[in-house]
XYZ file of C-alpha atoms in Angstrom:
612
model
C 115.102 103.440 143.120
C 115.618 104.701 139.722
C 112.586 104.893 137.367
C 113.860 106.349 134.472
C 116.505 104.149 133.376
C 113.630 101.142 132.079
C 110.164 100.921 131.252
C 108.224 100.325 134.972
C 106.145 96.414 134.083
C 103.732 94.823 136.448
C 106.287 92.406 137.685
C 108.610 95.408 138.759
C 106.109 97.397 140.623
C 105.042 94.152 143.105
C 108.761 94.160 143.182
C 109.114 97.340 144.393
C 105.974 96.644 146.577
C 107.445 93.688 148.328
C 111.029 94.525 148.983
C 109.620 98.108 150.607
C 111.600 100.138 148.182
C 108.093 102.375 147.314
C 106.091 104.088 150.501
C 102.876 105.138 151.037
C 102.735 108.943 152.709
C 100.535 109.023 155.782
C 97.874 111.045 153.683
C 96.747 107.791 151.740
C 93.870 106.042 152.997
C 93.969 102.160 154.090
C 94.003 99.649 151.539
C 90.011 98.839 151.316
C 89.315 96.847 148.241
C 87.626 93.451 148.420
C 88.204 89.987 147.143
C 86.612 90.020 143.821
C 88.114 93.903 143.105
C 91.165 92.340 143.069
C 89.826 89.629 140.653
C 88.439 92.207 138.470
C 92.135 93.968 138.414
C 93.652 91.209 137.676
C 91.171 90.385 134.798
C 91.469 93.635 133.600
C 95.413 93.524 132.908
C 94.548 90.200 131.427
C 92.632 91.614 128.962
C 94.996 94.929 128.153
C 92.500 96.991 129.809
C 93.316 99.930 130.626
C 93.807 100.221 134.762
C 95.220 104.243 134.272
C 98.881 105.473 135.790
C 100.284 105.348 138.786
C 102.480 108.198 140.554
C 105.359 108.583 142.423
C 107.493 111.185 143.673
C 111.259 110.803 144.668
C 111.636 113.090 147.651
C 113.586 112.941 151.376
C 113.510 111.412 154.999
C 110.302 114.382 155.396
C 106.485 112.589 155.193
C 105.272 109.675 157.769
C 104.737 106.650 156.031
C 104.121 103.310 155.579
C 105.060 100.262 153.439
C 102.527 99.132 150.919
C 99.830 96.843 152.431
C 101.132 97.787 156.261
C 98.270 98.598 159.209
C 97.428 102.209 159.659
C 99.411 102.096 162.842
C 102.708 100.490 161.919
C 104.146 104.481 160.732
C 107.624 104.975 159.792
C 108.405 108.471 161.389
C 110.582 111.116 159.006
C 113.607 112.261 161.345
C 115.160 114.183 158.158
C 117.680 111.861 157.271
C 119.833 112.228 153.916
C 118.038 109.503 152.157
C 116.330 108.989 149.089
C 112.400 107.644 149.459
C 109.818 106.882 146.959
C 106.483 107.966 147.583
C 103.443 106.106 145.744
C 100.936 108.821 145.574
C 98.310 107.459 143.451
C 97.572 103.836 142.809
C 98.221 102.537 146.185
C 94.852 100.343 146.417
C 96.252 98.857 142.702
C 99.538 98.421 143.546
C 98.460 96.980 147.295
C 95.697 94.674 145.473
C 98.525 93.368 143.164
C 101.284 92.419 145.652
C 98.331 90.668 147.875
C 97.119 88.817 144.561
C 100.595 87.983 143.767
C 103.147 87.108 146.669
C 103.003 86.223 150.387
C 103.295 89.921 151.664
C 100.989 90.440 154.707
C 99.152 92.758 153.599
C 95.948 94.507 155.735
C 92.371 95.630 155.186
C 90.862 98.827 156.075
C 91.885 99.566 160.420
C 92.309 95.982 160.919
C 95.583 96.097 162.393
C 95.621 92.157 163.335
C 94.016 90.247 160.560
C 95.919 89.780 157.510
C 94.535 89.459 153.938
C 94.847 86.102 151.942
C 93.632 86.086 148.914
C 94.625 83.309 146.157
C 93.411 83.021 142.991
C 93.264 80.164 140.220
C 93.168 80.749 136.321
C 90.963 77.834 135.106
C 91.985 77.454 132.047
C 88.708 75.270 131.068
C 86.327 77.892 131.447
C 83.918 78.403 128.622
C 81.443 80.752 130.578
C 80.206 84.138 129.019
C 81.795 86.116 132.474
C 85.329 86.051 131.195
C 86.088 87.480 135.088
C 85.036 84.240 136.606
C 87.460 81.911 134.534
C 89.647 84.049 137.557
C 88.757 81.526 140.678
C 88.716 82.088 144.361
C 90.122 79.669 146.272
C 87.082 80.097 148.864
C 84.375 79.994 146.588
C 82.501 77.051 145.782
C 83.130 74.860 142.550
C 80.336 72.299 140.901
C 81.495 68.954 141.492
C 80.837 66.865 138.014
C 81.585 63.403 139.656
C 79.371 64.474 142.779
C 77.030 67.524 142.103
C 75.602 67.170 145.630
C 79.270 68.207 147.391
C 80.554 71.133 145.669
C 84.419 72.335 147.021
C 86.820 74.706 147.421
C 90.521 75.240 145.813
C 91.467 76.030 149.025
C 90.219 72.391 150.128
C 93.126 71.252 148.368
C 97.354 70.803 148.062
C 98.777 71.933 144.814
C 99.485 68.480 144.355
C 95.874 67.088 144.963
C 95.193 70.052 142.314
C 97.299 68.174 139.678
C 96.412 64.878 140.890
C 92.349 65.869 140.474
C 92.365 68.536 137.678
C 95.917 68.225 135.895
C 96.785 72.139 134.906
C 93.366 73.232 134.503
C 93.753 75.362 137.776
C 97.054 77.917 137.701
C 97.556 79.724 140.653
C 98.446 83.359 139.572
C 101.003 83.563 142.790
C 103.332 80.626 140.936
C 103.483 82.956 137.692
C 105.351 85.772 139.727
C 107.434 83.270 142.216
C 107.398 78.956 142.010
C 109.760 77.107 141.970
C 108.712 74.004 139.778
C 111.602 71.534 141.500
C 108.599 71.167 143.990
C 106.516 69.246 141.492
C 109.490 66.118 141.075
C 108.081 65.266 144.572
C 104.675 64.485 143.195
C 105.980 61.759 141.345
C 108.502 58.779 141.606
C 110.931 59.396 139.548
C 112.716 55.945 139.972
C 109.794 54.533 137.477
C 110.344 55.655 133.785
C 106.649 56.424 132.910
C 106.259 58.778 136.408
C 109.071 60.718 135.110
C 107.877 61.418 132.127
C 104.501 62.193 133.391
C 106.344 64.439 135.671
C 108.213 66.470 132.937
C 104.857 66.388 130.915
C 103.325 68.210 133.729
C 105.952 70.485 134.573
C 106.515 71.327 130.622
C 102.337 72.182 130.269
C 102.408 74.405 133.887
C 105.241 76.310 133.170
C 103.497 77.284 128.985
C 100.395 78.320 131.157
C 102.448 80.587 133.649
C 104.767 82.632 130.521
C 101.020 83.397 128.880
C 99.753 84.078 132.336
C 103.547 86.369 132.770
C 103.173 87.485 129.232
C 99.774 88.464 129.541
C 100.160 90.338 133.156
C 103.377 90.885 134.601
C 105.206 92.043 131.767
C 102.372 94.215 131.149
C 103.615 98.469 131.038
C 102.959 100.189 133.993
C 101.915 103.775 133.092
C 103.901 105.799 135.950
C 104.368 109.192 136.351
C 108.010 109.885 138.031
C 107.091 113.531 139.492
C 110.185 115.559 139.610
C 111.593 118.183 142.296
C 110.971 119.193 146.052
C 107.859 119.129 148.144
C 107.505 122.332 147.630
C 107.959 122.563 143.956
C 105.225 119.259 143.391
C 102.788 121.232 145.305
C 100.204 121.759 143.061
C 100.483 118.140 141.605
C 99.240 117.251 144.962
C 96.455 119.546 145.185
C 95.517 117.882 142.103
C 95.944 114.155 142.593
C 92.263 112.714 142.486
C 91.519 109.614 143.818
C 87.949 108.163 144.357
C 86.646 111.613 143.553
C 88.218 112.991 146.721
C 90.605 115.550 146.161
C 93.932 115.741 147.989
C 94.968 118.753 149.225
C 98.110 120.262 151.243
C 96.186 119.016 154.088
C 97.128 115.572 153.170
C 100.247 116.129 152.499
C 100.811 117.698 155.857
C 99.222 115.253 158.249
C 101.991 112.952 156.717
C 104.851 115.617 157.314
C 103.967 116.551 160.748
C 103.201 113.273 162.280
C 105.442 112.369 164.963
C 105.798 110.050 168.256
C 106.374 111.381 171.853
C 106.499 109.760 175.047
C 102.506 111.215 175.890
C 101.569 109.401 172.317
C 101.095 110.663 168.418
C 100.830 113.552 167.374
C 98.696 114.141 164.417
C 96.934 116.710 162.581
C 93.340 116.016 162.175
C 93.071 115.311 166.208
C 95.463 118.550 166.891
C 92.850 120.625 164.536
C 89.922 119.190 166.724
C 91.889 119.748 169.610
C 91.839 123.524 168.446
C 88.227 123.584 167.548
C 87.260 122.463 171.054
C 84.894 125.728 171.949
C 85.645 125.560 175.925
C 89.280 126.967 177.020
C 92.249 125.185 176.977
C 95.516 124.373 178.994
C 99.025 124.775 177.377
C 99.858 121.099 177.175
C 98.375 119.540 173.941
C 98.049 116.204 175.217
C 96.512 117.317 178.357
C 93.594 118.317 176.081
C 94.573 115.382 173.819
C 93.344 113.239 177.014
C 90.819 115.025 178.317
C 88.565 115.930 175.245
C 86.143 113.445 173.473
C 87.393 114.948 170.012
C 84.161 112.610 168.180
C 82.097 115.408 169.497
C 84.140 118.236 168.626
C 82.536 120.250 165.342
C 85.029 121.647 162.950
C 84.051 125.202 162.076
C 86.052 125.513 159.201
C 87.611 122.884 156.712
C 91.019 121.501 157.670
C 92.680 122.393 154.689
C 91.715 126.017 155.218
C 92.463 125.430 159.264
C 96.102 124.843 158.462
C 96.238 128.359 156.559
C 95.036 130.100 159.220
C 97.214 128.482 161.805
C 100.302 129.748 159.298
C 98.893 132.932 159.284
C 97.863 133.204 163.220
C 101.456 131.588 163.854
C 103.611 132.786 161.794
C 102.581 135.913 159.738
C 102.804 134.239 156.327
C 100.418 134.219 153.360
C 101.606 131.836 150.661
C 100.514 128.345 150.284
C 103.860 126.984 150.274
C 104.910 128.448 153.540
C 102.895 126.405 154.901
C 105.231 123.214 154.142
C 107.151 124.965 156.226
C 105.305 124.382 159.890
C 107.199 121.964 162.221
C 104.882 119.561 164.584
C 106.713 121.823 167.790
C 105.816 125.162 166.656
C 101.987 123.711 166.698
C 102.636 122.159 169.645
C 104.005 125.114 171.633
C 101.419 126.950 170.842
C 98.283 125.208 171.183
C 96.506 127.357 173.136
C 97.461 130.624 171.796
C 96.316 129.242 167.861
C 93.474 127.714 170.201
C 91.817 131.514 171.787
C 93.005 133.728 168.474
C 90.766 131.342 166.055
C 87.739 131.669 168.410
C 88.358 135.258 168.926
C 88.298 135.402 164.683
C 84.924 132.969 164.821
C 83.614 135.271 167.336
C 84.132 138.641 165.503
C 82.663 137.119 162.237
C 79.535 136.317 164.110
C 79.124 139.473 166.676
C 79.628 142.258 163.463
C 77.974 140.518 160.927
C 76.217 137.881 161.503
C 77.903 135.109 159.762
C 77.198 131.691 161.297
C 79.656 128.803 161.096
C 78.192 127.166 157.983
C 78.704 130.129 156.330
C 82.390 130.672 157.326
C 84.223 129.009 154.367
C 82.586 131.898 151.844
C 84.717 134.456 153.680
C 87.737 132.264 153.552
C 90.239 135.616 152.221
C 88.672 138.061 154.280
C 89.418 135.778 157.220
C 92.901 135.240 156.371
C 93.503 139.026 156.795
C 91.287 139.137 160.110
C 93.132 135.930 161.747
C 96.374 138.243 161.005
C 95.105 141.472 162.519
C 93.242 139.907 165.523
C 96.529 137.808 166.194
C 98.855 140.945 165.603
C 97.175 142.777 167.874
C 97.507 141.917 172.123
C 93.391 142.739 172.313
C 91.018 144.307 170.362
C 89.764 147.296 171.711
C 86.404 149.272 170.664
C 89.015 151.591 167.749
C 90.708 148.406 166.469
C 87.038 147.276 166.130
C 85.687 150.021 164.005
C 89.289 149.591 162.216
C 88.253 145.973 161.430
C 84.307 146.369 160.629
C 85.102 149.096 157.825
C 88.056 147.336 156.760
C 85.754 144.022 156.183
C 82.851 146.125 154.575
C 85.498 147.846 152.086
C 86.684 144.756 151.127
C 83.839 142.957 150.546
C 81.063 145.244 149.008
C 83.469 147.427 147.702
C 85.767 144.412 146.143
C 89.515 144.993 147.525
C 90.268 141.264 146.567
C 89.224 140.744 143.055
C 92.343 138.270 142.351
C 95.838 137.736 143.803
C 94.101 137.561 147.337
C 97.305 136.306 148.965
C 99.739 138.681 147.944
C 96.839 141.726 148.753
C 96.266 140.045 152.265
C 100.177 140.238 152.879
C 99.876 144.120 151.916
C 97.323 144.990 153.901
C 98.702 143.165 156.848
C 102.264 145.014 156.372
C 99.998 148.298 156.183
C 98.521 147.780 159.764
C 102.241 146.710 160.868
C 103.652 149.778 159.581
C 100.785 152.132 160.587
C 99.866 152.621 163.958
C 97.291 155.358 163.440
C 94.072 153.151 161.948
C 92.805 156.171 160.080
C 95.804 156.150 158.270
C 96.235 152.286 157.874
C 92.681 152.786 156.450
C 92.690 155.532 154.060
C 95.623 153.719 152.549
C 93.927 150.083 152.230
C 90.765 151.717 150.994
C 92.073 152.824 147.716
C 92.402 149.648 146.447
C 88.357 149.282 146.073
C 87.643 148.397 142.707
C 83.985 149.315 142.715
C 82.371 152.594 143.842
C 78.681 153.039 144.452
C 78.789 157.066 143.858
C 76.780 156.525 141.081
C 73.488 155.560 143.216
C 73.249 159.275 144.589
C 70.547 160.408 142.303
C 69.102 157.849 141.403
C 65.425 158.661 140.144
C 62.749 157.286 137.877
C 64.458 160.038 135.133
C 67.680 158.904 135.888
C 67.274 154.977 136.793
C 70.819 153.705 138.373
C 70.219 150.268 140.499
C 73.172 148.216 142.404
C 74.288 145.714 139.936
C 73.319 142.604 142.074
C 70.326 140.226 141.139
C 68.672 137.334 142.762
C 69.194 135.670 139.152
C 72.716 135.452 139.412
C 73.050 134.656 143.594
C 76.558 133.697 142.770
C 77.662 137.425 141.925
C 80.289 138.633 144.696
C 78.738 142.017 145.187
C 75.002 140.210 145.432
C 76.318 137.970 147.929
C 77.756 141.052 149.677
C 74.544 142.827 150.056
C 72.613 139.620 151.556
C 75.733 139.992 154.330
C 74.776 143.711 154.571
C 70.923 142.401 155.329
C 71.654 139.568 157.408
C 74.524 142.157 159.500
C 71.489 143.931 160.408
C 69.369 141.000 161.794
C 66.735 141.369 158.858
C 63.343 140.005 160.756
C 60.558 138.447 159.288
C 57.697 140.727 158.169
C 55.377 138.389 159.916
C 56.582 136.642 162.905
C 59.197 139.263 163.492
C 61.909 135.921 164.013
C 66.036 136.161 162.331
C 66.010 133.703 160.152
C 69.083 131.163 159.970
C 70.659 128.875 157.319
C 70.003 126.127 159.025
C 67.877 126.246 161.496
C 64.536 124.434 161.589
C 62.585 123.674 158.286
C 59.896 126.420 158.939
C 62.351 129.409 160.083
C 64.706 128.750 157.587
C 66.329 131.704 155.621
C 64.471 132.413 152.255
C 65.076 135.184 149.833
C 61.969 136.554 148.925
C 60.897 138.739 146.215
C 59.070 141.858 147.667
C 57.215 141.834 144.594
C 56.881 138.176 143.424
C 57.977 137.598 139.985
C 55.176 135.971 139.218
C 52.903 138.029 140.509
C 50.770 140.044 137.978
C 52.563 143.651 138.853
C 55.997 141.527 138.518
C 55.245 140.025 135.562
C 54.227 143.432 133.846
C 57.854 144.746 135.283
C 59.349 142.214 132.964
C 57.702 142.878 130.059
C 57.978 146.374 130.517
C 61.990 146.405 131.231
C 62.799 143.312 128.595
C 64.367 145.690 126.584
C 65.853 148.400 129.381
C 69.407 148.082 130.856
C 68.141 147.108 133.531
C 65.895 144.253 132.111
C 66.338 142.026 135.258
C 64.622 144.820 137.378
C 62.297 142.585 139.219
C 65.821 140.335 140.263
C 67.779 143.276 141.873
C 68.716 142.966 145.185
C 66.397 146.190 146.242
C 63.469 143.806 145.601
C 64.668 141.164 147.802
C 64.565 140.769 151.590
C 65.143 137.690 153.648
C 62.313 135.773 155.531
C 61.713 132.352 156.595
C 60.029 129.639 154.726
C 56.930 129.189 156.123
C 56.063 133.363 156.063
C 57.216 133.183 152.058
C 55.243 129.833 151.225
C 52.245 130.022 153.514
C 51.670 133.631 153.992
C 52.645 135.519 151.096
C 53.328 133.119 147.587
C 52.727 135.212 144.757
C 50.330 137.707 146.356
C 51.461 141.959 145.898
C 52.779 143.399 148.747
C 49.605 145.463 148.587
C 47.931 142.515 150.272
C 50.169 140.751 152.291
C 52.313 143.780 153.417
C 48.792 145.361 154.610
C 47.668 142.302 156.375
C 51.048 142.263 158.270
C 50.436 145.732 159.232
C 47.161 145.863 160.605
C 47.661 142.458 162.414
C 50.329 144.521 164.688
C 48.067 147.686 165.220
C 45.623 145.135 166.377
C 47.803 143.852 168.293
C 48.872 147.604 170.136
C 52.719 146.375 168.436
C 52.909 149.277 165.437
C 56.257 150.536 166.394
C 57.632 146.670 166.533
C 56.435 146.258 162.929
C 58.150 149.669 162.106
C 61.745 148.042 163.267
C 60.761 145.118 161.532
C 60.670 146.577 158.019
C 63.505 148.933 159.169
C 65.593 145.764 159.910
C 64.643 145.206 156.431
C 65.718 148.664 155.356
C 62.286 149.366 154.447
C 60.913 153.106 156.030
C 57.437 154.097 156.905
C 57.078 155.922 153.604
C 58.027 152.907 151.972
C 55.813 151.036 153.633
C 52.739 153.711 152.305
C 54.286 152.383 148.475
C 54.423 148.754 149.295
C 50.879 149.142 150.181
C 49.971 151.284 146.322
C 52.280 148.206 144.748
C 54.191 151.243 143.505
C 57.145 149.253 142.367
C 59.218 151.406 141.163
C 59.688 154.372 143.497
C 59.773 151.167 145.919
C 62.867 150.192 144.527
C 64.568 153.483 143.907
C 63.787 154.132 147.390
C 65.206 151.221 149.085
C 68.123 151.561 146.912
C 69.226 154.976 148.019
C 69.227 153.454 151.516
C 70.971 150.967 151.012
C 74.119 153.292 149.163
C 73.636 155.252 152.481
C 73.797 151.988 154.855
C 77.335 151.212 152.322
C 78.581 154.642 152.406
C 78.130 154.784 156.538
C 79.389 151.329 156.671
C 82.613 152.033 154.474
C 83.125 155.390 155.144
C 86.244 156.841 156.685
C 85.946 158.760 159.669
């Protein structure tokens, strides 16, 4: 099918629709528009609105697929034949809504893999209404009877020739304009009587002027296509950026349509094969032994596919860019179910032991994990020096920025480093100086000589404030209260808060702002040494906007009531608060609070980054 030789018209792409010369890859969705959206399509192209482009990409025998308007189970599998195929990939639900509006094509709706579609639908040329859309009539919705208004009918009540007989050429139906043959209509008539004949080529005369303005008007309308040029791999990032229905596709897509494949046990397909692989209890070798065994509607996914399919390149197959990933074959996967299977839990695992990180936090880390999925699948085990490798690897990386841009190509170096080094020192001293930010300057810090980590509450977004909450949250920072770890997502009450030591709007905070509106550091009362993390109900029923004066010393002498002083001692030291800042929380001395806590936090960095 060659689309640059003439201008692509209605009429050609329901051409191309019915004769299967254009496919739809696996990654497009079922055809789920309704009756009167295909009305309103058709209106639309009636009325030279605009219904945006379509696109399609000439590529090989390599993505599942299926014709336009086919069930979601009748798949044409690739076997890499030296053919030429068309791939619609965007406008499939216009282009499917057309050829069911316009020819006899089964066409199906949604999963339904039985019932076919029928929709026909009648221009009445009569109407005067102020809905220009409903001169565009259904053949199964009711019409007002004007000889009987008490019996009201249906187009679809009647022959073509009890149309003409009833209504003349008031009702066109649109399906005649791209196919009818009007030879049909001389047997409405006998011809053998002069006047019938006539009446007969009267008739056929007027239907066929109201099908060329119903042609002229639709089917020879421009279709505004898009021909994409070059290989899969080369219309890669058009695919990442094909939106349809606000959903964005990704390689994801594209890859559940080149991996899909039959075998004797059944399909094979990506999105079950990724929940297959999320499944948290262990696995046999045999995919579709698990396939069978596991109810995959209860399996969670712990990361997004898309980013699933990176690290299964990466666990698999050592490779960083995006586009290697067109590269996986359905029996590499396959072979090694269970080994992808134990080395992404292992990863999951390690992210949640050594810092904390719970699985709705997982995506943030996406290029730190990319490296870790390549060193914990490198290596046969991890033993207790390849974990103090990885833990000051990760908190180099992330608090001292090693991936500020070009993350893929920096993940590929470091993972060559570890290949090529097998003393870790070594591998790490070399890795470490690509930090781009250095913390050095926080040694002295002092009321005289004010230096504060550049990370604020007002900007939660920054990388290096983001960091820092890790660094908290690594250490299982406890509630000044209730002494509980509080969790993303846990219930309403213990949910994770970041509180303000001193409240902003408390009166000491607000005389902090005034007083540092004008300093360097005029978002004092944001920094990250003024926040810690508590749960909801301790930061909205306990403490608000009171000083840490008051609520700090009510905390306090509730646990030496108690006989508990030394568990509200590792509380605040979870919170990298000491005893002696404890004494300044309780004089609401803010700033030698702040200097304080921010010296140990540069030593908690320093001891977390350092080299050995």
């Amino acid at each position: 099918m060659n689309l640059s030789n003439k201008e692509l018209k209605v009429y050609d792409l329901i051409k191309h629709s019915e004769e299967e010369s254009i496919w739809l890859p696996e990654f497009q969705r079922p055809f789920v528009w309704d009756k009167n959206q295909v009305r309103l399509l058709v209106d639309s192209i009636y009325r030279d609105y605009t219904i945006s482009s379509i696109l399609l990409w000439t590529g090989g025998d390599e993505l599942a697929r299926r014709r336009v308007g086919a069930t979601i189970k009748d798949i044409k599998i690739p076997q890499d034949k030296d053919e030429s195929v068309v791939y619609l990939l965007d406008g499939q639900q216009r282009t499917t809504a057309l050829t069911l509006a316009f020819t006899d094509k089964a066409i199906y709706r949604g999963n339904n893999t039985t019932k076919k579609e029928k929709v026909n639908i009648y221009f009445d040329t009569h109407y005067q209404g102020d809905d220009p859309e409903m001169r565009w009539v259904l053949d199964d919705e009711k019409i007002a009877n004007e000889s009987n208004p008490e019996e009201p009918f249906m187009l679809k009540e009647l022959s073509d020739q009890d149309l003409f007989t009833k209504f003349g050429t008031r009702f066109v139906k649109i399906k005649h304009t791209y196919n009818f043959d009007d030879s049909q209509i001389e047997n409405w008539f006998d011809t053998s009587i002069p006047e019938e004949e006539i009446k007969m080529l009267r008739f056929k005369n007027d239907y066929n002027k109201e099908l060329k303005k119903l042609e002229k008007h639709i089917l020879e309308r421009k279709v505004y296509e898009i021909e994409q040029k070059g290989t899969l791999e080369q219309v890669l990032e058009v695919f990442e950026r094909i939106n349809t229905k606000n959903t964005k596709l990704s390689i994801f897509d594209i890859m559940v349509a080149k991996t899909y494949r039959r075998f004797p046990e059944g399909f094979f397909d990506l999105r079950s094969y990724y929940k297959v692989v999320n499944y948290k209890q262990s696995l046999k070798s045999d995919y579709f032994e698990n396939f069978n065994k596991i109810d995959l509607d209860k399996v969670e996914m712990l990361v997004d596919e898309s980013f699933m399919l990176q690290l299964s390149m990466i666990i698999l197959d050592k490779k960083f860019k995006a586009t290697e990933i067109l590269k996986i074959k359905t029996d590499h996967l396959m072979a090694n179910t269970k080994f992808l299977h134990n080395k992404f839990h292992l990863l999951i695992g390690f992210m949640n032991q050594h810092f904390n990180i719970s699985k709705e936090e997982l995506n943030v880390y996406q290029p730190i994990m990319k490296f870790l999925a390549a060193a914990i699948s490198h290596y046969p085990d991890i033993d207790m020096e390849k974990q103090e490798f990885l833990k000051k690897w990760f908190w180099n990386t992330l608090i001292k920025n090693r991936y500020p841009g070009a993350q893929n190509e920096r993940i590929a170096k470091d993972y060559k480093t570890i290949s090529d080094y097998t003393n870790l020192d070594e591998a790490l001293t070399i890795l470490v100086r690509d930090n781009t930010r250095s913390f050095d300057y926080l040694e002295n810090t002092s009321i005289s000589n004010l230096q504060l980590i550049d990370a604020h509450y007002s900007n939660r977004s920054q990388q290096v404030y983001r960091a820092l909450l890790l660094l908290l949250k690594s250490e299982k920072a406890q509630d000044f209260y209730n002494g509980l770890v509080a969790v993303k997502s846990g219930a309403s009450a213990h949910r994770l808060e970041e509180h303000h030591i001193f409240p902003k709007n408390s009166t000491l905070g607000k005389e902090m702002v005034e007083k540092y509106k004008d300093h360097r550091y005029n978002d004092i009362v944001n920094n990250v040494a003024n926040i810690s993390l508590i749960t909801k109900e301790t930061n909205n029923k306990r403490i608000s906007n009171k000083l840490p004066s008051i609520y700090i010393a009510d905390f306090e002498q509730q646990y030496k009531d108690a006989n508990k002083y030394e568990e509200f001692l590792s509380i605040m030291a979870s919170q990298f608060i000491s005893p002696n800042m404890i004494e300044m929380l309780k004089k609401d001395e803010f700033e030698n609070f702040i200097i304080a806590r921010t010296t140990l936090l540069y030593k908690q960095i320093e001891k977390l980054c350092k080299i050995d």
